[in-house]
Every structure is written in structure tokens, then in C-alpha cells.
Amino acid sequence: MNRVRELIPYFRRYRGRLISGLTSILLSVALGLLTPIVVGRAVDTFVEDPSRRTLLTYAGLLVGITLVQGIFIFLQRLLLVTMSRNIEFDLRNEYFAHLEKLPLSFYQRNYTGDLMARGTNDLQAVRMLCGPAIMYSANTLFTATGALFFMFRIHAGLALLALFTLPLVAVATKVFGQRIHRLFQKVQEQFSAISTNVQENLAGGRVVRAYAQEEAELLRFEKLNTEYVERNRRLIRWTAAFHPLLHGLVGLGFVAVLWYGGGLVARGVITVGQFVTFTFFLSRLVWPMIAIGWVINLVQRGSASLGRILEVLDTVPEIRDEPPLVDGEHIRGAITLDNLSFAWEVDGQPVLSQIDLEVEAGKTVAIVGRTGAGKSTLLSLIPRLADPPEASVFVDGIDVRRFPLTDLRSAVAAVPQETFLFSSTLGENIALGRPEASRSELEAAALAAGLGEEMEGFSNGLDTLVGERGITLSGGQKQRVALARALLKDSPVLLLDDCLSAVDTHTEEQILSNLREIFEERTVLLVSHRISTVKEADLIMVLDEGRVAERGRHDDLVREDGIYADLHHRQLLEEELAAV
Ligand code: DGT
Ligand code: MG
């Protein structure tokens, strides 16, 4: 609740709008309060002088007041709603920018659906707090103060009598408000459940169909949806009862006013006009009473949502620039691992233990090892996707933690084991790391990655759209797009994590022989399960359970008769069998 204060800096930027918006509200309310007084005067004057002229004068006055009031109502909405949209815009940008900064580990702890909900639903609730909530509470406050002031001026006793139902109204607002708030939360929770279900079903559409689970999924969805409607019904029953109840309570006040006020008029204590004015003011109070409950609701929801957004914004990115930094603009690409040990979780099982490695700039080192040996983990430490311990990973002899993150990551082009393509064109996907690249550079990179046939075959070549996550491409095509993306980036360090595993051996060999020249100019770390891929490397390192089990060139390792030699023999055998 008190975190609402943290919104103040956002309002400060739009101070001018806020002040003129509130002024517009004050003026429109003031003009609105003038109407009952004018009507009252009109009645009194008309009783004494029932001429056409009086009628026209007062009618004209009322129309004038209403017109000017209309202008201010227009202005208040324009100013305050725009302000709330601007604050929403700022918050949304900040939220997204922050999400971009948060490391891998954050996304392993949080769900996509939840983070999306915070950036949409919750943000919407905060906007309601910044705009409508302010607008309606100011309106309510000004109207109630003004109306009560005039009512007491007309006749204090009558005003007190009119308000005798007020405590009842307060109780009703509290009881109904709490109930409605709780029911609304339940509706929102159910909505989240539906969204999550839809999102998963869309993303996992292939699996659902492959296992013929459409019926089951439909049933499940129908159940969720039915529950959603049911919860909404409960909410509607309470909100529907709330408004007539308030009107009824205020109506009781009217009855009392009519009875006692009629007597006052008969005895000449107040005029007919004053009586009319009084009842007008009383009816003006109904709306603020309804609005109070509503505003309380908006504030509660808005502050809860703000808390959820701030929770993400407060998460400090664990991986960030930590001065003192050294300039990393001219990284050559020598890589050193010095007694590197690493665990994914604090006090967790080490995934890498005491690894030493020296790679001169321009050399190619291959890493092989059983699944789960720690190969991908090792590669992720170099561009600091996960943070290595101090003084264990060096580039050009400098601890990677001393480089500005952007410099370090510009110097490293990585093809991760799992490719991810965006739902744009082939070309845009390849150009991710260098959007300014020319057409011919794009084509060269695509060719080098073995996409020549695809460029010819696809109707729009590089401008062909790939579906969400590249769903319209085959596994091997996706991998080659990811490879082209890394090649185009033209960085001194190239990390290839099993990046052609979905391509057949023959094609892979062709692609690799194309890349030989490119490899000579860069430092390459190459992970693969295939001996044919790694045998040309300057050095082959065999990882086993996070430790270096063997290292050397292909011929040496084959002679050593260890894990590598075993793998080599098995793959040779497979090839022979396949050839038969
Ligand atoms: P692969 O790709 O199947 O041939 O296996 P590697 O050698 O690439 O294995 P790697 O480095 O992905 O995994 C080594 C261990 O680390 C394994 O027990 C799973 C664990 N691990 C990998 N990535 C993460 C991660 O992002 N978070 C956590 N907590 N553990 C991870
Ligand atoms: Mg891996």
C-alpha cells in the first residue's frame, strides 16, 4: 500500500498536466454546484414573476453553465487520462528494459505467463490508479464538500436529517466493497489460469495433436472457462445489488427530507426554491458515495499490482558491469581458463571442476564429452550468460568480469544448443547481431552457413517469413540460420554448441569445410558429439563429469585408447554399418 508513494517521481514529470487537470475538475464541480442554486432561484423568481422573460433568462443561464462545465469535463479527462497513459508508457518501457537486463537465472525462477501478466494486467491496474482513481476521488471530494456546505447553509437541521442514512451507507460500502474486491481477485486469478492454459496449448500445439489430446484439452479448457463465468456471475450478483441498495438508502434520506422540509417550507422557514436546491444537492451526493467504494477498489488493486511490478524492477541484475572496468573495444580473442570450477546454484554440486585451458587467438578448440558433462555450461561462462567465479575466465589475459558487458558480448558470437528464431524474415533473423549489415553480407553469411539451397528454393529468399520461433523451418534449417547469425556478427570469438546436430553428417562436413577460412581468423570453441566434426581442431578437450579427462590432437587421443578413442571406434563402426 505505502509503495504507492514510489509513483511520485513518475507524476513529477507530468506536474503541469496534473495541476491543470485538477483545476479543471475543481471548476467543473463548482459550475455543477451552481446549477441547483440557479434552479432554486429560478423557482423563487418564477413564483413571484411568472413571465416568459424570467424563464428565458434562467434557461439561458443554465445552458451557458452546462456548456462551460462541459468544456472543463472534457479538459479534465483529456489532461488526466493522457497523463495516466504517459505514466503507463514510462513504466512499461522501464519494465521491458529491466527484463532485458535480467540474467538467465531470473528466467529460470519466473514464469513467462506471470511476467507477461505483470506487464499487461498489472500495469493496467496501475494506470487506473494514476488516472481514473485520481479523477474520481477529486470529483467526489470537491462535490461532497461543496454540496454539504450549501446544504448546511440552507438549513443545518434538514442537512443533518438528510444524512441520517450516511452511517448505513458507509457500512454497506465497506461490506460490499470488501466482498466485491475479493470476488474480483478470484475472477482475475481464474483469468490467469485460462491465459496460462491457452499459452501452453498454443506453444505446445504440436505435442497436443501428436498425442491426440485435443478433446481432453478442450474439456479442460471448458472447465476453466465455466469456472470463470461462474466467478463472474458471483461478482455480478454483488455489484448488481450494491447500486440499488445505495440508491435506496439515499432514497430514505429523501423521504425524511420531503416530510420535514415540506413543513419548513409551509412555515416559511425556507423558500420553495431553497427546498428545490437542497434536494438537488442531496441527489448530487449519491454518485460520490458510489464512487468512494469504487475508488477504494481501484486503489487497492492498483497498489497490489504496483507492488508486483516493483518487485521485478527491484531485482538487481546479478550479472552487470562492476567497475573498475577496462576498455574492451579491441578484443583479439585469446581465451584462458584458470582452475575454473563452477556450480549453477550456491552450494550446489559443481558442474565444472578445476579446468585449465589456454587458447591462443585464432585457434580452434573442440570440446567433446557425454551428455551432461558440462560443455554448454563452459561455453555460457565466456560471454557471462552465467557468471564465472573471479579470476577464472580470461579473454586476452583479462578477467571477463572486468570488461563492460556490451564489449565482451560484442566480441563473442555464440550459437546456442537450442536455437531461437524470431517471427520475422530469414534475413532479419540472421541480421540480429548486426542490423546494419548490407544485403551482400547477409547473403555471404547465409551461404557460408549452408543456406544456399534454401535461399534459392524459398519463394521470397531471405525475405521469407518464418513462423513463430521459426516453426515453418526444419530443425536443421533453424540451426543453419542460427549459425549464419553468428557468422555475420563477425566477432573475434565464435562459440558453436553442437550447432549442426540436426544436420546430416555429410552436409555438416561440407559446411565445416566452407568455414575453414573463417575459422582461421577467429578463436573457435566447438562442441560436438561427432568425431568427424572435431577431428581437425587444433586441440580436443574431453570433458567427463565436469573434469578434463583427456586432451590433445585427434591422432594422439585415438592412440591414447581412452574415452575419445572409444567414441571414435564406435562412430567408425556405425559409419561402416550404414555404408553396407
Ligand atoms: P549435452 O548438451 O546434453 O551434451 O550436455 P552438456 O555437456 O552441454 O551439459 P550442460 O553443461 O548443459 O549441463 C551440465 C549440468 O548442468 C547438468 O547437470 C544440467 C546442469 N545445467 C545446465 N544448464 C543449467 C541451467 O541453466 N541451470 C541449472 N540450474 N542447471 C543447469
Ligand atoms: Mg549442451
PDB file of C-alpha atoms and ligand atoms in Angstrom, residues 104 108 344-345 351-352 369-378 417 497-498 527 529 543, ligand 1:
ATOM      1  CA  LEU A 104      19.241 -16.301 -17.418  1.00  0.00           C
ATOM      2  CA  GLN A 108      14.662 -19.973 -14.574  1.00  0.00           C
ATOM      3  CA  TRP A 344      24.782 -23.451 -11.066  1.00  0.00           C
ATOM      4  CA  GLU A 345      23.473 -22.970  -7.569  1.00  0.00           C
ATOM      5  CA  VAL A 351      29.251 -28.850 -12.828  1.00  0.00           C
ATOM      6  CA  LEU A 352      32.823 -27.905 -13.791  1.00  0.00           C
ATOM      7  CA  GLY A 369      32.025 -35.426 -23.726  1.00  0.00           C
ATOM      8  CA  ARG A 370      28.946 -37.315 -22.677  1.00  0.00           C
ATOM      9  CA  THR A 371      25.623 -35.566 -22.303  1.00  0.00           C
ATOM     10  CA  GLY A 372      25.557 -33.546 -19.094  1.00  0.00           C
ATOM     11  CA  ALA A 373      29.369 -33.354 -18.920  1.00  0.00           C
ATOM     12  CA  GLY A 374      29.258 -29.540 -18.681  1.00  0.00           C
ATOM     13  CA  LYS A 375      30.104 -28.476 -22.244  1.00  0.00           C
ATOM     14  CA  SER A 376      27.277 -25.970 -22.672  1.00  0.00           C
ATOM     15  CA  THR A 377      27.876 -24.674 -19.173  1.00  0.00           C
ATOM     16  CA  LEU A 378      31.521 -23.978 -20.025  1.00  0.00           C
ATOM     17  CA  GLN A 417      22.497 -25.559 -28.476  1.00  0.00           C
ATOM     18  CA  ASP A 497      27.441 -25.501 -29.190  1.00  0.00           C
ATOM     19  CA  ASP A 498      26.544 -28.646 -31.086  1.00  0.00           C
ATOM     20  CA  VAL A 527      31.199 -28.527 -29.059  1.00  0.00           C
ATOM     21  CA  HIS A 529      29.106 -35.276 -30.310  1.00  0.00           C
ATOM     22  CA  LEU A 543      35.145 -33.431 -20.506  1.00  0.00           C
TER      23      LEU A 543
HETATM   24  P1  DGT B   1      24.667 -32.055 -23.679  1.00  0.00           P
HETATM   25  O1  DGT B   1      24.345 -30.757 -24.300  1.00  0.00           O
HETATM   26  O2  DGT B   1      23.472 -32.878 -23.392  1.00  0.00           O
HETATM   27  O3  DGT B   1      25.701 -32.831 -24.427  1.00  0.00           O
HETATM   28  O4  DGT B   1      25.285 -31.766 -22.210  1.00  0.00           O
HETATM   29  P2  DGT B   1      26.314 -30.636 -21.768  1.00  0.00           P
HETATM   30  O5  DGT B   1      27.661 -31.225 -21.647  1.00  0.00           O
HETATM   31  O6  DGT B   1      26.182 -29.446 -22.621  1.00  0.00           O
HETATM   32  O7  DGT B   1      25.804 -30.347 -20.292  1.00  0.00           O
HETATM   33  P3  DGT B   1      25.377 -28.973 -19.660  1.00  0.00           P
HETATM   34  O8  DGT B   1      26.548 -28.088 -19.479  1.00  0.00           O
HETATM   35  O9  DGT B   1      24.207 -28.402 -20.375  1.00  0.00           O
HETATM   36  O10 DGT B   1      24.837 -29.449 -18.229  1.00  0.00           O
HETATM   37  C1  DGT B   1      25.686 -29.834 -17.184  1.00  0.00           C
HETATM   38  C2  DGT B   1      24.869 -29.891 -15.903  1.00  0.00           C
HETATM   39  O11 DGT B   1      24.435 -28.601 -15.548  1.00  0.00           O
HETATM   40  C3  DGT B   1      23.648 -30.749 -15.995  1.00  0.00           C
HETATM   41  O12 DGT B   1      23.554 -31.483 -14.794  1.00  0.00           O
HETATM   42  C4  DGT B   1      22.491 -29.775 -16.081  1.00  0.00           C
HETATM   43  C5  DGT B   1      23.035 -28.562 -15.407  1.00  0.00           C
HETATM   44  N1  DGT B   1      22.552 -27.317 -16.041  1.00  0.00           N
HETATM   45  C6  DGT B   1      22.727 -26.966 -17.337  1.00  0.00           C
HETATM   46  N2  DGT B   1      22.205 -25.754 -17.595  1.00  0.00           N
HETATM   47  C7  DGT B   1      21.674 -25.334 -16.408  1.00  0.00           C
HETATM   48  C8  DGT B   1      20.990 -24.147 -16.018  1.00  0.00           C
HETATM   49  O13 DGT B   1      20.771 -23.220 -16.798  1.00  0.00           O
HETATM   50  N3  DGT B   1      20.599 -24.063 -14.713  1.00  0.00           N
HETATM   51  C9  DGT B   1      20.838 -25.061 -13.821  1.00  0.00           C
HETATM   52  N4  DGT B   1      20.447 -24.899 -12.564  1.00  0.00           N
HETATM   53  N5  DGT B   1      21.471 -26.182 -14.165  1.00  0.00           N
HETATM   54  C10 DGT B   1      21.893 -26.321 -15.430  1.00  0.00           C
END
